[in-house]
Tab-separated table of C-alpha atoms in Angstrom:
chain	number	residue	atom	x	y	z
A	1	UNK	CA	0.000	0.000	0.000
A	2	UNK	CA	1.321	3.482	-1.112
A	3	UNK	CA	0.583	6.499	0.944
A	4	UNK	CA	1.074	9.954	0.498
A	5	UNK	CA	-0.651	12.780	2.558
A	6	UNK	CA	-0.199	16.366	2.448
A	7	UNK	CA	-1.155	17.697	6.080
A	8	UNK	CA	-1.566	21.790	6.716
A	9	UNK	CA	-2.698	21.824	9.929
A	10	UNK	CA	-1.853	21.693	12.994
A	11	UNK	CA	1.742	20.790	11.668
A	12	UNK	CA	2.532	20.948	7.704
A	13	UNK	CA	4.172	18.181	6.548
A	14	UNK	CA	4.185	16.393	3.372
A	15	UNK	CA	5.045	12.199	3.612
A	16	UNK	CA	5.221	9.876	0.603
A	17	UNK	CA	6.193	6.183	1.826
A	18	UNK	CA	5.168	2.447	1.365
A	19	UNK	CA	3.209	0.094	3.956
A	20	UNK	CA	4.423	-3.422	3.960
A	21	UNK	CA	2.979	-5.960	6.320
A	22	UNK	CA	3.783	-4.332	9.817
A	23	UNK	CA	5.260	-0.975	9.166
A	24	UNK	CA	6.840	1.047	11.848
A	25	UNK	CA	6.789	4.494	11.142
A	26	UNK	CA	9.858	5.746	13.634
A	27	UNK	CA	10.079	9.788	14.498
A	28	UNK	CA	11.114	11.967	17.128
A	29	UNK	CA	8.032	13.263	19.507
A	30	UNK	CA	6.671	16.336	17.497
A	31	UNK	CA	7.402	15.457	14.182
A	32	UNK	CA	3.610	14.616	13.406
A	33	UNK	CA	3.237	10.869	13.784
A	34	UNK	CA	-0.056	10.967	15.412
A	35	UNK	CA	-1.219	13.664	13.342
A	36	UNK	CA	-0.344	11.338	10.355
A	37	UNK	CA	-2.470	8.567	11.717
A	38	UNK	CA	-5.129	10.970	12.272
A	39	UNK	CA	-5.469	12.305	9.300
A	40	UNK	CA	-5.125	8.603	7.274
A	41	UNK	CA	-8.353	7.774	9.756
A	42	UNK	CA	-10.375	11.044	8.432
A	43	UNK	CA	-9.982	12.829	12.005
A	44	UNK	CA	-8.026	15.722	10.487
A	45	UNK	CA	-8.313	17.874	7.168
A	46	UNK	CA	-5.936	15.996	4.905
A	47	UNK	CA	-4.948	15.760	0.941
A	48	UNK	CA	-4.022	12.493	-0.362
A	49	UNK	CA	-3.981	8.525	-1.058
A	50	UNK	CA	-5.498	6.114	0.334
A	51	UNK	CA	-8.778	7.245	1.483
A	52	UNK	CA	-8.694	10.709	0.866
A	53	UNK	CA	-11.830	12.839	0.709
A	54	UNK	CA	-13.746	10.083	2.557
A	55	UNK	CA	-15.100	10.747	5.617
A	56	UNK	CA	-14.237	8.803	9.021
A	57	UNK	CA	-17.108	6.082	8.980
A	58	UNK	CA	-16.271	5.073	5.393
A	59	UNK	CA	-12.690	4.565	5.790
A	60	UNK	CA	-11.959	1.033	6.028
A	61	UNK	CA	-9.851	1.631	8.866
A	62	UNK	CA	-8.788	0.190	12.444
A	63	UNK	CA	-7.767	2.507	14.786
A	64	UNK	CA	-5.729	1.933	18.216
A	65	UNK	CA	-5.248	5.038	19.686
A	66	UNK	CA	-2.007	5.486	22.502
A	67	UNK	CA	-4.544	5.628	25.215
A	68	UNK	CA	-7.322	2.963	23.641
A	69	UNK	CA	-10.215	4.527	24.349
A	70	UNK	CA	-11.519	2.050	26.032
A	71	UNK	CA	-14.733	2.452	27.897
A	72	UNK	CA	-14.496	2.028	31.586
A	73	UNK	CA	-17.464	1.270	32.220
A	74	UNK	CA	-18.406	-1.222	30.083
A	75	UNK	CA	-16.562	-4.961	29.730
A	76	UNK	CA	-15.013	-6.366	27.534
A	77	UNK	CA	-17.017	-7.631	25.231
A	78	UNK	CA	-19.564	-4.584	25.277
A	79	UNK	CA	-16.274	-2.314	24.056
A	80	UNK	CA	-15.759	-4.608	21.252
A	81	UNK	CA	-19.442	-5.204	20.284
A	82	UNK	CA	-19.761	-0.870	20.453
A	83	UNK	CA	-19.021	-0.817	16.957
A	84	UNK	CA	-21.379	-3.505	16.018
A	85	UNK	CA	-25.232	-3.630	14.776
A	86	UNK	CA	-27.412	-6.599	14.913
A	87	UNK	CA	-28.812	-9.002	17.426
A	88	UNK	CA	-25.801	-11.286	16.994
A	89	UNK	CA	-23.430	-8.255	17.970
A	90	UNK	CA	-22.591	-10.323	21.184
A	91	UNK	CA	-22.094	-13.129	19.650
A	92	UNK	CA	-19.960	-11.581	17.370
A	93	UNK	CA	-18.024	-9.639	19.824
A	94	UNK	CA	-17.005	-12.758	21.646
A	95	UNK	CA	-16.006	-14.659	18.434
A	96	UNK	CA	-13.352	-11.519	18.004
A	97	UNK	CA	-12.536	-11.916	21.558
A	98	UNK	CA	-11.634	-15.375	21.032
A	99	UNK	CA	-9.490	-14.679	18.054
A	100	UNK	CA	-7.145	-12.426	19.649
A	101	UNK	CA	-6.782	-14.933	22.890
A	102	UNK	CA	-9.426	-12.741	25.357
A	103	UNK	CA	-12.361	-15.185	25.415
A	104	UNK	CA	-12.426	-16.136	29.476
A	105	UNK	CA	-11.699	-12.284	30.191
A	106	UNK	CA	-14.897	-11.584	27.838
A	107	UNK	CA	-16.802	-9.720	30.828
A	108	UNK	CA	-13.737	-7.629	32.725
A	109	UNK	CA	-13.875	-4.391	32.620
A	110	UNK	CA	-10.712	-2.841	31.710
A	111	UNK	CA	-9.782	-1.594	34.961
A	112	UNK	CA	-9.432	-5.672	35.601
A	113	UNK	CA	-7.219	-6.390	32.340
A	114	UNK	CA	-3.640	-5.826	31.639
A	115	UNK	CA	-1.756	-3.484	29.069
A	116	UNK	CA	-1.291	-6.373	26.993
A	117	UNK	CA	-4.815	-7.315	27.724
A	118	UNK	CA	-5.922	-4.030	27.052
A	119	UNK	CA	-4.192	-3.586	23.672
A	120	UNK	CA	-6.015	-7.072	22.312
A	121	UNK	CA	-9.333	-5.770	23.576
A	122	UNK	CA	-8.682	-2.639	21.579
A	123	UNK	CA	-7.622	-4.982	18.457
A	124	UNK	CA	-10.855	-6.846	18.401
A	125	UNK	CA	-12.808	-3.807	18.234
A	126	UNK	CA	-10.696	-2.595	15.380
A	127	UNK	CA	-11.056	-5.775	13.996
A	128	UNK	CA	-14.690	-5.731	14.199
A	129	UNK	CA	-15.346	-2.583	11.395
A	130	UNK	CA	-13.389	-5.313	8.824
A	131	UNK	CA	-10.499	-3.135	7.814
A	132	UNK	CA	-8.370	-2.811	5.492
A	133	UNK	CA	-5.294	-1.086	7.291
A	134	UNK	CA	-5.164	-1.283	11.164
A	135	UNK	CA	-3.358	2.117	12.637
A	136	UNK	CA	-1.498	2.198	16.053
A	137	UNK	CA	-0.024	4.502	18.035
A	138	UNK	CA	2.671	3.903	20.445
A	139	UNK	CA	2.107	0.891	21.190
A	140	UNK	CA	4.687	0.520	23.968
A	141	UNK	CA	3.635	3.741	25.517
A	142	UNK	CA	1.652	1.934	28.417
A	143	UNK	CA	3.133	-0.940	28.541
A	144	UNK	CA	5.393	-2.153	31.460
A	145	UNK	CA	8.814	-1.918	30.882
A	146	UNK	CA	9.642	-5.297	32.068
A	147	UNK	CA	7.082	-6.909	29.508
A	148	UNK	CA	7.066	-4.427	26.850
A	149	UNK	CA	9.042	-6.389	24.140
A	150	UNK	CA	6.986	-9.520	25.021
A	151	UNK	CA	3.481	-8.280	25.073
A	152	UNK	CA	4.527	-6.090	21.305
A	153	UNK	CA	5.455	-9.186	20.318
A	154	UNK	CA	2.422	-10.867	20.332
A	155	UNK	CA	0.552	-8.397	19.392
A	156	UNK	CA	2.399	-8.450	16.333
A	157	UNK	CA	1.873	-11.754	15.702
A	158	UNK	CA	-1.776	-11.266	15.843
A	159	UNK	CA	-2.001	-8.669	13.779
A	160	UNK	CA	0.082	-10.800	11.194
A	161	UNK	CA	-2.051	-13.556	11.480
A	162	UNK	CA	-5.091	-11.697	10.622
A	163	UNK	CA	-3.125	-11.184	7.509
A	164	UNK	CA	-3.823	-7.370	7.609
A	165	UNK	CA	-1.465	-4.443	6.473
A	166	UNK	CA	-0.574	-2.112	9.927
A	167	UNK	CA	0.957	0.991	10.230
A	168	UNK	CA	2.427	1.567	13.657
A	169	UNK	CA	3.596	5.214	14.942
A	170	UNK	CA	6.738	5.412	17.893
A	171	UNK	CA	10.046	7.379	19.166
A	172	UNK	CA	11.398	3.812	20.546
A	173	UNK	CA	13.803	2.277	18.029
A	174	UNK	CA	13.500	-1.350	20.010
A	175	UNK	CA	10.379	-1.611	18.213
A	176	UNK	CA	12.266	-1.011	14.778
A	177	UNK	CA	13.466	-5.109	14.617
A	178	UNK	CA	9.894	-6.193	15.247
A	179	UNK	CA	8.524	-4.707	12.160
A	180	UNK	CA	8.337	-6.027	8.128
A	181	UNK	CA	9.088	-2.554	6.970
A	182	UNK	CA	10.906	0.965	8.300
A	183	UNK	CA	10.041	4.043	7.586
A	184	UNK	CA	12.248	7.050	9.324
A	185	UNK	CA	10.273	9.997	10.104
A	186	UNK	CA	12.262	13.563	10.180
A	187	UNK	CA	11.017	17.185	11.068
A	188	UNK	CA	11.125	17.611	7.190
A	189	UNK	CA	9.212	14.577	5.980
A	190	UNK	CA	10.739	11.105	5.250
A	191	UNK	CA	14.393	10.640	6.100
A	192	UNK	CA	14.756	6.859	4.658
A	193	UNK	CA	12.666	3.366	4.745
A	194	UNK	CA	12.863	-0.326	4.216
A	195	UNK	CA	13.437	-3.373	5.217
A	196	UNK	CA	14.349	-2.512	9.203
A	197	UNK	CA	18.532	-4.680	9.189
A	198	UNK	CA	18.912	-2.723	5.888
A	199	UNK	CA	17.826	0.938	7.441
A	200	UNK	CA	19.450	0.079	10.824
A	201	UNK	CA	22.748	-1.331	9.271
A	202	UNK	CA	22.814	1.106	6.885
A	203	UNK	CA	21.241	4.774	7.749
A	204	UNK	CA	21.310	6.762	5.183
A	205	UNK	CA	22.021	9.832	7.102
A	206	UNK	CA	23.049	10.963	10.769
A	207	UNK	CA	19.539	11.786	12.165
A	208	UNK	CA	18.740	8.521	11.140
A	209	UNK	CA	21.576	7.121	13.062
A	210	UNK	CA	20.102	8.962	16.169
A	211	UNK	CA	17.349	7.908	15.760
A	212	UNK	CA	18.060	3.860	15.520
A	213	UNK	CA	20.245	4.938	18.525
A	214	UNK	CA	23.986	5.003	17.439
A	215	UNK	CA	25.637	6.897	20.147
A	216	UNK	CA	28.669	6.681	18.608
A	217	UNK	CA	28.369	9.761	15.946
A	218	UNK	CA	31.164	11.951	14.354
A	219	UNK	CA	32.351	14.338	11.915
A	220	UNK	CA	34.981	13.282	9.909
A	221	UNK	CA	37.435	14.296	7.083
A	222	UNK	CA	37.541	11.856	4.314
A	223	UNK	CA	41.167	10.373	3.098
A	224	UNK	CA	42.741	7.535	1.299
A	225	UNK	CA	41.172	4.513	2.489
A	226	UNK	CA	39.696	5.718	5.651
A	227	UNK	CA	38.639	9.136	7.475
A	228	UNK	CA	40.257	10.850	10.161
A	229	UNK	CA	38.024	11.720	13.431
A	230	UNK	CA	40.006	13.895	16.345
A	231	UNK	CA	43.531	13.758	14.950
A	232	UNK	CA	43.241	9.694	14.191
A	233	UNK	CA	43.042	7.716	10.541
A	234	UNK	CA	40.496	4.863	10.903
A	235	UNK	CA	40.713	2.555	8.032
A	236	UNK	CA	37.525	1.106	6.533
A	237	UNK	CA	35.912	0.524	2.913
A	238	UNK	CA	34.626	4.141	1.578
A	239	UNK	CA	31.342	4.283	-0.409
A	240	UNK	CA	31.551	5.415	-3.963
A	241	UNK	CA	29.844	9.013	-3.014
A	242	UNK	CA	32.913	9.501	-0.301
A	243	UNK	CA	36.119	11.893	-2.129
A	244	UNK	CA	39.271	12.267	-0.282
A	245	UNK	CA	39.013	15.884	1.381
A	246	UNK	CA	35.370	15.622	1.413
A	247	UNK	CA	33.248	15.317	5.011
A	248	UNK	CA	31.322	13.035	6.639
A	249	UNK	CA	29.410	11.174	9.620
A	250	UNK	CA	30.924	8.184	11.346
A	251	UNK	CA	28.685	6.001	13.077
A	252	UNK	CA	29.652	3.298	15.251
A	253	UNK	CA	26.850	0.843	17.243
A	254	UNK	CA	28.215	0.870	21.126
A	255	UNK	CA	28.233	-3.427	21.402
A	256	UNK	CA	30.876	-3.379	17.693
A	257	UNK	CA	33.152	-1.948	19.826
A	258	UNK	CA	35.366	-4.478	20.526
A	259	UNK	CA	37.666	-4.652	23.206
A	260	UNK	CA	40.827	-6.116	23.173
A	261	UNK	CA	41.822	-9.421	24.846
A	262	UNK	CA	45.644	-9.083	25.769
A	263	UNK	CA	46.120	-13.165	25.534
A	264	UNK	CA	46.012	-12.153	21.935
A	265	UNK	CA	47.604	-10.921	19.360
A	266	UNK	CA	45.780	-7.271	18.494
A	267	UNK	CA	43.731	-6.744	15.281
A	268	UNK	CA	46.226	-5.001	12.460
A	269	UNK	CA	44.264	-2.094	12.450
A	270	UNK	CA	41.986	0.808	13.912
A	271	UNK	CA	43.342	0.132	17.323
A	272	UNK	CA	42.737	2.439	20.297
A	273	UNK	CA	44.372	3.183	23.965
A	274	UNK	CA	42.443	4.473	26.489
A	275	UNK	CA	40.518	4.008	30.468
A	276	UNK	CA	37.730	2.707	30.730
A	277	UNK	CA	35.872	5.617	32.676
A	278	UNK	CA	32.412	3.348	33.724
A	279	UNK	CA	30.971	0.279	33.343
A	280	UNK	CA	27.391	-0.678	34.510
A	281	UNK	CA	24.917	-3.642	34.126
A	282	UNK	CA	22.518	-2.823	30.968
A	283	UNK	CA	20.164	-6.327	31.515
A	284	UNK	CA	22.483	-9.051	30.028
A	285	UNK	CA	25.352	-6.502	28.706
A	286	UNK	CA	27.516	-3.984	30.512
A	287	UNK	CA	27.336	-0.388	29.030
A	288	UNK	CA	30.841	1.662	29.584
A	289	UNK	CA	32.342	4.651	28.871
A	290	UNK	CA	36.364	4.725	26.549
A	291	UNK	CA	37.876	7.937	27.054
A	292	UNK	CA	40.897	7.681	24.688
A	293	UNK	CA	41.243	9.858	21.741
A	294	UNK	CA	37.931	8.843	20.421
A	295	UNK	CA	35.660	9.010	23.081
A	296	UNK	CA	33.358	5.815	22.639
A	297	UNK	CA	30.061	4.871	24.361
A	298	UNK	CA	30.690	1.073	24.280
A	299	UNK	CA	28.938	-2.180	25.113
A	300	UNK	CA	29.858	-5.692	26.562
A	301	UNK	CA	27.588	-8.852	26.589
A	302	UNK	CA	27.606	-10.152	30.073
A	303	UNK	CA	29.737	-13.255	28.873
A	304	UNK	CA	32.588	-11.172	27.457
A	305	UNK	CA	32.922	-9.022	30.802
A	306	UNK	CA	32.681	-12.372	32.637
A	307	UNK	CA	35.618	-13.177	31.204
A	308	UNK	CA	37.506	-9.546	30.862
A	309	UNK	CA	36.747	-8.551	34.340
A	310	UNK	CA	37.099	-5.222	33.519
A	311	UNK	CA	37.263	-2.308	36.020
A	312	UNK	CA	36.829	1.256	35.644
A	313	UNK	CA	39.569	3.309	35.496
A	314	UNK	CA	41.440	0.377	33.899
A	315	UNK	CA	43.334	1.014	31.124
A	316	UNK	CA	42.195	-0.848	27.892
A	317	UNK	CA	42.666	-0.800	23.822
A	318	UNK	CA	39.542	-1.265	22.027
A	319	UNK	CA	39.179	-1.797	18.081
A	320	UNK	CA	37.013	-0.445	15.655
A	321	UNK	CA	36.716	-3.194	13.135
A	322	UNK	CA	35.868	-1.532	9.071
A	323	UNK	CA	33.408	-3.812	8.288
A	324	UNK	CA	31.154	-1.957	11.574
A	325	UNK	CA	32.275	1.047	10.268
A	326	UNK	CA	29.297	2.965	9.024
A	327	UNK	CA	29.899	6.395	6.824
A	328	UNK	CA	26.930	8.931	6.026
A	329	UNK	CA	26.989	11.434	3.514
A	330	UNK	CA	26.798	15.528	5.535
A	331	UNK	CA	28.787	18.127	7.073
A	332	UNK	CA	29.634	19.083	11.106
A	333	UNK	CA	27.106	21.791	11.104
A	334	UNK	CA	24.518	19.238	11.028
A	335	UNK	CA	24.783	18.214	14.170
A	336	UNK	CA	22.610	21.199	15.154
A	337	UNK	CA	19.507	19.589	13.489
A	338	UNK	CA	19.193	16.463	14.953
């Protein structure tokens, strides 16, 4: 499914960009991800395709907005049958409750259900106008942080099994490797999309980097064979668009830093000395802090530190191995936008 939307009000902004299966749309808060989905559901003054000039009732169109909507007081059941006509709408209801796993919590109100719960009970109504494109925003927003990636998860899956196209709207990039397709949202209009390992191997520019959460960003002076960041040549393979004495981004994920092992011998190139200023438990990984002359956000699965031992204020040499590398076309100054 193709959409493009021209939006005036209350933000302009102008998208063009592809649904495929379920398609996170990724942006910054404020960049008009909400206002997107409202104005593909008819709830704002829009221009475009699909659906435009139809009003709200006719759009084929499942909604799940960040909060639900929900109604409090009614159960389960009675919020998914709201949408429905008929004598049957019960009976109908509870059929949609079964699909998405919520049949024995049919008459809970939602004061009485989970997040998770929650979200599936907001599915089934969706599901009940027969759409054609289901719509959610932030999913993870009131979700537990503990559970989060779990309870997405399986909503996914259901949403995939109903074999419907979804377009979902969020600022957290953990959701990015859940999804069939990525589209990067920018204040400007779309920064880059595709297949999510492509985008997030791959960004196409720094604010995408930020986005997909590379903390490891710098400006850099393009040479023979590599670019030099703070006084230091780092060899790697250049892209065709990269000319020597041209400028760039260098992006570097924090867990491809790799530290060194002194029992052996050291890679042959883009090796650096430094301390090792903190070091903290991250879940299963260690997040730490190189001050050498890169500065580098790095981390360690639990396994490697296990082994390392590491301590801050040690002294260590990490490597920066080419093929993790990652050079973006764009100049210093544009580390003001982002």
């Amino acid at each position: 499914m193709e959409v493009h939307y021209r939006i005036r009000r209350p933000i302009a902004l102008e998208v063009r960009f592809r649904i495929q299966g379920f398609t996170l749309l990724l942006g910054e808060s404020g960049v008009g991800k909400t206002t997107l989905l409202k104005a593909l559901a008819g709830l704002l003054p829009a221009e475009g395709t699909p659906y435009g000039g139809l009003p709200p009732e006719k759009r084929p169109i499942g909604y799940l907005p960040q909060d639900l909507a929900l109604f409090p007081h009614m159960t389960a059941w009675e919020n998914v049958a709201f949408p429905l006509r008929g004598k049957d709408a019960k009976d109908k209801a509870m059929a949609l409750l079964e699909r998405v796993g919520l049949w024995a919590h049919a008459h809970k109100r939602p004061s009485a259900l989970s997040g998770g719960q929650k979200q599936r009970v907001a599915l089934a109504r969706a599901l009940a106008r027969n759409p054609e494109l289901l719509l959610l925003d932030e999913p993870t927003s009131a979700l537990d942080p503990l559970t989060k990636d779990q309870v997405v998860a399986e909503l996914i899956a259901l949403i995939r099994r109903e074999g419907l196209p979804a377009l979902a709207v969020s600022h957290d990039p953990a959701l990015a490797g859940m999804a069939d397709w990525l589209v990067v949202l920018g204040r400007k209009g779309v920064l880059q999309e595709g297949p999510p390992e492509r985008v997030m191997a791959a960004p196409g520019r720094v604010e995408v980097a930020r986005l997909l959460g590379y903390q490891n960003l710098f400006p850099v002076r393009v040479g023979e064979g590599g670019v030099e960041v703070n006084g230091v040549f780092l060899r790697l393979p250049l892209p065709p668009w990269a000319k020597p004495g041209g400028s760039a981004w260098l992006g570097v994920r924090a867990e491809e830093v790799m530290v060194v092992r002194e029992d052996r011998p050291p890679p042959l190139e883009n090796v650096l000395e430094g301390v090792l200023e903190g070091l903290h438990p991250q879940g299963l990984a260690y997040r730490g802090r190189f001050l050498g002359p890169i500065p580098l956000v790095l981390l360690l699965p639990r396994h490697v530190q296990e082994r390392l031992r590491l301590q801050p204020g040690e002294r260590i040499r990490v490597a920066l191995k080419p093929r993790y590398l990652h050079l973006m076309p764009g100049e210093a100054e544009e580390a003001r936008e982002v």
